[in-house]
Tab-separated table of C-alpha atoms in Angstrom:
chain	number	residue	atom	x	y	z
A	1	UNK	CA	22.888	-38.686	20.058
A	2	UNK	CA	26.230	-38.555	21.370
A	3	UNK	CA	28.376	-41.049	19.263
A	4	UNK	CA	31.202	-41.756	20.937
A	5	UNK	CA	34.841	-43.336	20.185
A	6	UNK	CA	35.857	-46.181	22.700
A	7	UNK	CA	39.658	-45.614	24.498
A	8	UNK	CA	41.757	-47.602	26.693
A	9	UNK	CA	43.067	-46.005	30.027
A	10	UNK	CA	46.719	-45.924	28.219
A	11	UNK	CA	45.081	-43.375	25.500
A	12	UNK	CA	47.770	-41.037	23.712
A	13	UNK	CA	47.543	-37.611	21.844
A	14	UNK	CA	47.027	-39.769	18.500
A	15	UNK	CA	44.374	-41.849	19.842
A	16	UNK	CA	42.461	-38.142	20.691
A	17	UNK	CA	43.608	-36.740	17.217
A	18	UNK	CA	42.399	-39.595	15.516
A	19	UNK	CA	38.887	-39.258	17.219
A	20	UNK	CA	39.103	-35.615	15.963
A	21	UNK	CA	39.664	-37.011	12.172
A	22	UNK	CA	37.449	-39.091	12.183
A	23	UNK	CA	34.799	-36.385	13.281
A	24	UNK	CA	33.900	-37.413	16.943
A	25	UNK	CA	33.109	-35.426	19.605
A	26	UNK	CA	32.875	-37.725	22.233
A	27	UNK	CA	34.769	-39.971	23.550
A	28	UNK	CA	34.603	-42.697	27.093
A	29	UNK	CA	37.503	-44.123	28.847
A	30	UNK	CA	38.255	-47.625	30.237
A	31	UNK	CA	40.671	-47.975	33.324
A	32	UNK	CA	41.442	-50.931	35.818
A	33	UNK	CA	41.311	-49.355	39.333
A	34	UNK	CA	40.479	-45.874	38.042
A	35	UNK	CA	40.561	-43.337	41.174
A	36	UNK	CA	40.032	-39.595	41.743
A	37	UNK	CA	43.662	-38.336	40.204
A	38	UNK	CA	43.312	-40.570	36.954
A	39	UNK	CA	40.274	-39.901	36.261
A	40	UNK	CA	41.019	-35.909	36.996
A	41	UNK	CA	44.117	-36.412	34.159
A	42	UNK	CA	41.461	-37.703	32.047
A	43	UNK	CA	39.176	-34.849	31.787
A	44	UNK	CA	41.834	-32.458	31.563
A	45	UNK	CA	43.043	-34.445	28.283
A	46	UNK	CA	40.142	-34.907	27.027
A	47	UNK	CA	38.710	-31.404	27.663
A	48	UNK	CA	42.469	-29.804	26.286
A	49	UNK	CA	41.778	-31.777	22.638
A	50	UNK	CA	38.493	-30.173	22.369
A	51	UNK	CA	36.406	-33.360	22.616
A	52	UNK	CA	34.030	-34.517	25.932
A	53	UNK	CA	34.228	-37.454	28.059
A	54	UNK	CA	30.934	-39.160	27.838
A	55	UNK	CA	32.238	-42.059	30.875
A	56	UNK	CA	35.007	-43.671	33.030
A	57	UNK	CA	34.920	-46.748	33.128
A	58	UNK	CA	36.680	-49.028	36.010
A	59	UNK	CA	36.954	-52.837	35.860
A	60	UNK	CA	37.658	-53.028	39.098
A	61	UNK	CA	33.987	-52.624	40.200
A	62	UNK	CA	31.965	-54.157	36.740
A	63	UNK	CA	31.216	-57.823	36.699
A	64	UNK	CA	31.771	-58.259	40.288
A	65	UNK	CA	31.685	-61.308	41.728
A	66	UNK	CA	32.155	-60.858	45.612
A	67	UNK	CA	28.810	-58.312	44.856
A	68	UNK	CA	26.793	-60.709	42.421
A	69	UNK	CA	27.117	-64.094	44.660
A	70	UNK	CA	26.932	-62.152	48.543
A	71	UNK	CA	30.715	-63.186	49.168
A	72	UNK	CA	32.311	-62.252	52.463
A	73	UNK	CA	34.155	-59.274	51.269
A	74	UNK	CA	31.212	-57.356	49.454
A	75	UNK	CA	30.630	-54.393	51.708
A	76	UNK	CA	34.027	-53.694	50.701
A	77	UNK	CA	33.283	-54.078	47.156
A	78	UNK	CA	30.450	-51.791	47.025
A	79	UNK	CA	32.188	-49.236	48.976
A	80	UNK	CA	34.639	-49.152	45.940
A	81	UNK	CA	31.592	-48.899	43.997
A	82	UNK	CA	30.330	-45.958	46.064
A	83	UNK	CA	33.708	-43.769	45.579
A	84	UNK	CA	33.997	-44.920	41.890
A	85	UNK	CA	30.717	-42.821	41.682
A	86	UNK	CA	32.268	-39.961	44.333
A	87	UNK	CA	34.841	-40.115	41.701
A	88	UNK	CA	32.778	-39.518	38.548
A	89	UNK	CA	30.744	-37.046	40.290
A	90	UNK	CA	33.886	-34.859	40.980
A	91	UNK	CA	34.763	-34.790	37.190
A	92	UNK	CA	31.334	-33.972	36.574
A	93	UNK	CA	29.816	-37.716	34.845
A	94	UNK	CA	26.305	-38.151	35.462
A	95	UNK	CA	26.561	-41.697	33.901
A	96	UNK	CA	28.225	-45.063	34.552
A	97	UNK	CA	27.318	-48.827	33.589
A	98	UNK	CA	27.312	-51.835	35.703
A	99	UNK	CA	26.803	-55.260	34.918
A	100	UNK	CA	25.905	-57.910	37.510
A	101	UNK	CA	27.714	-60.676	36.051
A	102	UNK	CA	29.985	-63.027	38.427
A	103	UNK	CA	32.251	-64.624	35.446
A	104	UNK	CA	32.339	-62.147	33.006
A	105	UNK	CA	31.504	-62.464	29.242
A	106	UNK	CA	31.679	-66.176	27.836
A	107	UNK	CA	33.022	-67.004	24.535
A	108	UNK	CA	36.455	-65.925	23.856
A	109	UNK	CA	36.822	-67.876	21.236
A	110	UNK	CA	37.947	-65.664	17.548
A	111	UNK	CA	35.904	-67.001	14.511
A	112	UNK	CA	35.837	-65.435	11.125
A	113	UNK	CA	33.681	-63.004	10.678
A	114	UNK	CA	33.225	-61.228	7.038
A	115	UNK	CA	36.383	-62.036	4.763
A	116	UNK	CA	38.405	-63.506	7.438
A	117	UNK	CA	38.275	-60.373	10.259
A	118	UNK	CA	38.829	-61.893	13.582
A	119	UNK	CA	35.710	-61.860	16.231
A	120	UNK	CA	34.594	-63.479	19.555
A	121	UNK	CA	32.109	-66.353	18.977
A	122	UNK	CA	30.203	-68.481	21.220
A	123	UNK	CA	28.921	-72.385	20.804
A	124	UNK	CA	27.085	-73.625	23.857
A	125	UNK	CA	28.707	-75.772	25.972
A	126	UNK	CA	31.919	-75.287	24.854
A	127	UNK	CA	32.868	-71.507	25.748
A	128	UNK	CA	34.908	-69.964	28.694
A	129	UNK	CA	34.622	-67.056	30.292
A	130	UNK	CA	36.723	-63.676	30.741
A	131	UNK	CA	37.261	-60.881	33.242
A	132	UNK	CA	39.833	-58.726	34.227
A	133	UNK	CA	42.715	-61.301	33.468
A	134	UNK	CA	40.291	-64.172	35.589
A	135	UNK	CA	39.775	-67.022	32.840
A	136	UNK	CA	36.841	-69.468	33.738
A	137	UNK	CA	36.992	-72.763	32.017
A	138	UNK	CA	33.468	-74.020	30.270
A	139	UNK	CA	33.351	-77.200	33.114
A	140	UNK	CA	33.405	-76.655	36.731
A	141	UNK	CA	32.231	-73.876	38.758
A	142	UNK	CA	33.206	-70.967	38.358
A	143	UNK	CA	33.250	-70.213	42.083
A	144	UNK	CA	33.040	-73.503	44.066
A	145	UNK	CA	29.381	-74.612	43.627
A	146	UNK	CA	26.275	-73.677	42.117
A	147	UNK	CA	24.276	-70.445	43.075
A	148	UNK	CA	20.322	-70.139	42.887
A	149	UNK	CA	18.917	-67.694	40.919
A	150	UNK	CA	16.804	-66.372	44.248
A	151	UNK	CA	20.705	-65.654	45.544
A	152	UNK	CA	21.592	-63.962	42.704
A	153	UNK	CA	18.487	-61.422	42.790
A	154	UNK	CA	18.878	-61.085	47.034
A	155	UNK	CA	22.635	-60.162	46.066
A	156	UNK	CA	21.619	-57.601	43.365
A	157	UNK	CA	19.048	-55.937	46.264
A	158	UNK	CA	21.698	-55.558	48.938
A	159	UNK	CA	24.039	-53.641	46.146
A	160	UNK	CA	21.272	-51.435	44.374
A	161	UNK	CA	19.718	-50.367	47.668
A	162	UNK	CA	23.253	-49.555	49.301
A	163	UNK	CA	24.171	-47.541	45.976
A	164	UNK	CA	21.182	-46.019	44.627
A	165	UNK	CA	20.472	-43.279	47.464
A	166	UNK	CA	24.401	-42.325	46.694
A	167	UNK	CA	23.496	-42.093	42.830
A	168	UNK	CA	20.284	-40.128	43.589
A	169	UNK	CA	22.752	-37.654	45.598
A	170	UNK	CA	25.055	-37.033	43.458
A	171	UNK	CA	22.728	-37.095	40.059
A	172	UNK	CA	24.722	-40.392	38.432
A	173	UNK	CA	22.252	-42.780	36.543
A	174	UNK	CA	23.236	-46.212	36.470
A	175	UNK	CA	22.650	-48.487	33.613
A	176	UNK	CA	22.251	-52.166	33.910
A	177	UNK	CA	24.324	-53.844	30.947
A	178	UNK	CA	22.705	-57.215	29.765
A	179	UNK	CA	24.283	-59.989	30.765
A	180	UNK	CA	26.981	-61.094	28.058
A	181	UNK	CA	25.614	-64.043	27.005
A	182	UNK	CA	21.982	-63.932	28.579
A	183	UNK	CA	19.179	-66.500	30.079
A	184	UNK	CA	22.272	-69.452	30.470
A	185	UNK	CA	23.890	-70.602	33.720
A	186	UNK	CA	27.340	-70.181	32.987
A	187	UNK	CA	29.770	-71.671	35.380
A	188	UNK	CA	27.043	-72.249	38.129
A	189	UNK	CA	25.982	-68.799	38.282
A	190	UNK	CA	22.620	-68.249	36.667
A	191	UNK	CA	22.242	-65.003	34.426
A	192	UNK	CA	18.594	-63.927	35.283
A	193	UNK	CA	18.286	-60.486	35.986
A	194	UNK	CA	19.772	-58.561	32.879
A	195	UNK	CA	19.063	-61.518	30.223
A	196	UNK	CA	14.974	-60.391	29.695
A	197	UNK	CA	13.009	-57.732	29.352
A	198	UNK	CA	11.176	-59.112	32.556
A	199	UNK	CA	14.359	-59.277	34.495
A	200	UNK	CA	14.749	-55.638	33.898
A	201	UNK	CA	11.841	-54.306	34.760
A	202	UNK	CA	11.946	-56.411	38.180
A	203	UNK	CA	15.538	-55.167	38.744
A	204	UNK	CA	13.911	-51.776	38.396
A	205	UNK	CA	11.322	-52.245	40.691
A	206	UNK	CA	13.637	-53.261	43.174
A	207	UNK	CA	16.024	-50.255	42.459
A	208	UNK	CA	12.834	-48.106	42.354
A	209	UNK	CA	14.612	-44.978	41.420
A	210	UNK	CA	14.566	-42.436	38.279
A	211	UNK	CA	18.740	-42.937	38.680
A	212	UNK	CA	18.552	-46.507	37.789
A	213	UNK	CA	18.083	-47.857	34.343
A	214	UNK	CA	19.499	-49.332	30.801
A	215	UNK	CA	22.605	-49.659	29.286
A	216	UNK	CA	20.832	-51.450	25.536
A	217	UNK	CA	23.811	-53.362	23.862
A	218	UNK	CA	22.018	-54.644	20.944
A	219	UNK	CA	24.398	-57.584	20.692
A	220	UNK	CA	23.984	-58.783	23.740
A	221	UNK	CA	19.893	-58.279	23.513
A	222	UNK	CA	20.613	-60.046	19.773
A	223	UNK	CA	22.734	-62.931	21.210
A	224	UNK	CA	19.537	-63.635	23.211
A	225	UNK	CA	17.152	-63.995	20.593
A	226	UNK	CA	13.544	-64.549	21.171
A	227	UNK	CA	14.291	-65.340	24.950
A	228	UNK	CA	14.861	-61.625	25.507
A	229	UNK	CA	10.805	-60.961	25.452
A	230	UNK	CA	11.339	-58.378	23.224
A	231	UNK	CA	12.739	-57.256	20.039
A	232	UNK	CA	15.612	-54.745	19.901
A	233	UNK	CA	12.931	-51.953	18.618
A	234	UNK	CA	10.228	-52.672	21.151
A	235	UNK	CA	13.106	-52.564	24.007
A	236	UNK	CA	14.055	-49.063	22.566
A	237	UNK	CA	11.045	-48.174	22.574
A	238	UNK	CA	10.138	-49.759	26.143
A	239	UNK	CA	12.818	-48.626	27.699
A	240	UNK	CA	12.209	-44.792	26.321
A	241	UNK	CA	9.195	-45.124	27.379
A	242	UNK	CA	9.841	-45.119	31.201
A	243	UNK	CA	12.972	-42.596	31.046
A	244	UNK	CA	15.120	-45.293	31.447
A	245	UNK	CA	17.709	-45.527	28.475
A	246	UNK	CA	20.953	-43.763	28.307
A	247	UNK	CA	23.312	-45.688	26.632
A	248	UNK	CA	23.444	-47.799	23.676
A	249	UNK	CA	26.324	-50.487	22.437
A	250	UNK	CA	25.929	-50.891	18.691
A	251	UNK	CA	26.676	-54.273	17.628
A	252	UNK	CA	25.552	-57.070	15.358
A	253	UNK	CA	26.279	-60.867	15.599
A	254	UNK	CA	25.819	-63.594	12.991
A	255	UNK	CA	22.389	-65.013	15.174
A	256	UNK	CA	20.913	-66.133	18.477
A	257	UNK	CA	22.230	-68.605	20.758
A	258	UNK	CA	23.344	-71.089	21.059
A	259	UNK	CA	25.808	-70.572	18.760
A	260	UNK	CA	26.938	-66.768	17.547
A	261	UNK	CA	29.897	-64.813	15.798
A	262	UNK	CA	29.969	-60.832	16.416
A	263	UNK	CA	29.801	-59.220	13.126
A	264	UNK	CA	29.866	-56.101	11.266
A	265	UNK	CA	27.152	-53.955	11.439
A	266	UNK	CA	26.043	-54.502	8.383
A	267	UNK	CA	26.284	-58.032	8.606
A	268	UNK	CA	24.901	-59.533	11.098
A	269	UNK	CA	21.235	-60.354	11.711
A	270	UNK	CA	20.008	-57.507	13.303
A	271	UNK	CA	18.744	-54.688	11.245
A	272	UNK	CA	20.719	-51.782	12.529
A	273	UNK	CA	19.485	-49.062	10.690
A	274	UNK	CA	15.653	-49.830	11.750
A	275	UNK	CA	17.505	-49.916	15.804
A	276	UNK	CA	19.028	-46.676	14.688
A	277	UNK	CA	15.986	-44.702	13.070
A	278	UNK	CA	13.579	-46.199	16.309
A	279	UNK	CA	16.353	-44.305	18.829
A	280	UNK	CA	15.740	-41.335	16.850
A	281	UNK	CA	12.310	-41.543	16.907
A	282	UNK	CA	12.020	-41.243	20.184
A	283	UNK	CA	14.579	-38.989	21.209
A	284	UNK	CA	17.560	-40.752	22.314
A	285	UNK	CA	20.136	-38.209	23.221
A	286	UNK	CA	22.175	-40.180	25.420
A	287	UNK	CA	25.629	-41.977	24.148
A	288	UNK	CA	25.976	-44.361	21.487
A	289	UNK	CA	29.335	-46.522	20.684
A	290	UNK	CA	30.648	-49.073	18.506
A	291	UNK	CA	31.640	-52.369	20.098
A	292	UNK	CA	33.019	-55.367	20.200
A	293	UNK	CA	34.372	-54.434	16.759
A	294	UNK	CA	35.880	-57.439	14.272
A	295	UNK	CA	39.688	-57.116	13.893
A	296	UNK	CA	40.595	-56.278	10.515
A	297	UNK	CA	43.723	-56.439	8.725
A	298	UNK	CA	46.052	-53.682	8.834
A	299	UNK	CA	46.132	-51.133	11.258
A	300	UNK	CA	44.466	-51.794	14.542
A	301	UNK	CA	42.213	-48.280	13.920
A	302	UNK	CA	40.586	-49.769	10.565
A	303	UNK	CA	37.977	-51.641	12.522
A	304	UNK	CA	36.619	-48.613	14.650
A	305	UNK	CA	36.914	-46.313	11.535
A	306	UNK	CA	34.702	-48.155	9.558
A	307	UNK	CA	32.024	-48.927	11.905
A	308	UNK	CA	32.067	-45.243	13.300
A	309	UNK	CA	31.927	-44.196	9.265
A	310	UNK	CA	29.038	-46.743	8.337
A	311	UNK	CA	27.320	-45.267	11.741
A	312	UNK	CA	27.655	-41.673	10.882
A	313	UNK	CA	26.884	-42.372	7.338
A	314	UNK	CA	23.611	-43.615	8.487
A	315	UNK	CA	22.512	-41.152	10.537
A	316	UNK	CA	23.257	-39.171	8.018
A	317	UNK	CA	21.135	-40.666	5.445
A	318	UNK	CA	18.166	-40.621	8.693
A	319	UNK	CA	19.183	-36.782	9.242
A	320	UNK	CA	20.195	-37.672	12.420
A	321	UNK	CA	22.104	-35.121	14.558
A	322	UNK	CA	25.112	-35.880	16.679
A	323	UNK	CA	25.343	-34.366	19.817
């Protein structure tokens, strides 16, 4: 498994020192707008500390809405889609994630988690949502009225069947994030495709191509519960299965909707080390990171070194190999 330290697209020498210390080898990048010459500085840093960049990610084409509810300008959209992946390809990624979410992830709110550290929570009815500096208020409509959810999976055709053929050429697998809460309409938009196991396997159908697959965050497949149609372990194991899962977020939260708090690992509801023995099990090589972490006090680092520690110290206990 490749675990692998989370940085922002500002990342400096200390930030790739201190994924050296704390015994990382990987590491994936976030950027808003990315492009060819960033993410070419990228790899060169990240290749001159000795470490490998697992992913680039770009904002700028995740969560987007102009692709998720057919808006006027989405050709243009998924061309930027289809040169963030000309772009990855060039700096040699065969992976990215995309989520089909029109609003973003609901429930900014900061609760207490474990001993006061500070974590988004959601509570039904009362949440807003968050993208790329875009705040959506938990009234209204997010985008004028409300969508269908036959719109929503039309929408998500047009874009996999433009993009696919272009992942299949230039050997990038996508992975489908689930959406961030799942199952609820949030905003007007319904959240059907990536918020059940069914959803997924009818979004693959429709992508019907070995490039085309999951990005598991546990969380997210936690924050949904039962309504998921399967557990975390049976949609590792599904997933496996068919070839299809290549990343994994590692996250707990406090329990299902409607009303959650993101947690520690150790904390939460889900049984992580039972999630993290079952990806062993059946060979999961692809890359796994912390996320979502609570804030703790001190420095800002504490969080990620203590749920990258309690990670490596279990698959250490499992004999589990990092890539």
């Amino acid at each position: 498994m490749k675990l692998t330290l989370q940085l922002s697209q500002d990342f400096t020498e200390d930030d790739l020192r201190y994924a050296q210390q704390i015994g990382v080898e990987h590491v994936t990048v976030s950027s808003t707008g990315g492009g060819r010459d960033f993410f070419r500085s990228v790899k060169q840093r990240v290749d001159a500390a000795g470490l490998i960049l697992t992913n680039v990610g770009n904002t700028d084409v995740h969560n987007m809405p102009s692709v998720t509810l057919g808006l006027p300008d989405r050709d243009q959209k998924i061309d930027a889609y289809i040169e963030h992946l000309r772009a990855m390809a060039e700096i040699g990624m065969t992976y990215t994630t995309y989520a089909h979410m029109a609003n973003g992830i609901w429930g900014r709110d900061r609760r207490p988690a474990r001993g006061g550290a500070s974590a988004r929570s959601y509570t039904d009815g009362s949440a807003t949502g968050f993208w790329a500096g875009t705040t959506y208020p938990s009234t209204g409509f997010s985008h004028g009225r409300a969508f269908s959810e036959d719109e929503i999976w039309d929408n998500f055709a047009y874009f996999v069947r433009r993009v696919v053929p272009v992942a299949e050429e230039l050997g990038i697998r996508i992975g489908l994030h689930p959406d961030d809460p799942p199952g609820v309409p949030l905003g007007g938009v319904p959240r059907c495709i990536a918020s059940s196991w069914e959803g997924y396997q009818r979004a693959f159908d429709i992508a019907d191509s070995p490039n085309f697959g999951a990005c598991l965050c546990l969380g997210t497949w936690l924050e949904g519960g039962a309504t998921m149609g399967r557990t975390p372990t049976e949609a590792i194991r599904g997933f496996a299965a068919q070839d299809k899962l290549w990343k994994i977020h590692f996250r707990n939260v406090s329990s299902p909707m409607p009303d959650f708090v993101e947690s520690f690992i150790d904390s939460g509801y889900g049984d992580m080390r039972e999630y993290l023995k079952t990806l062993a099990e059946v060979g999961f090589d692809g890359t796994l990171i912390v996320d979502h972490v609570p804030q703790m006090i001190g420095d800002s680092r504490n969080a990620w070194s203590w749920s990258i520690g309690y990670v490596k110290g279990m698959m250490d206990a499992l004999g589990i190999p990092t890539a």
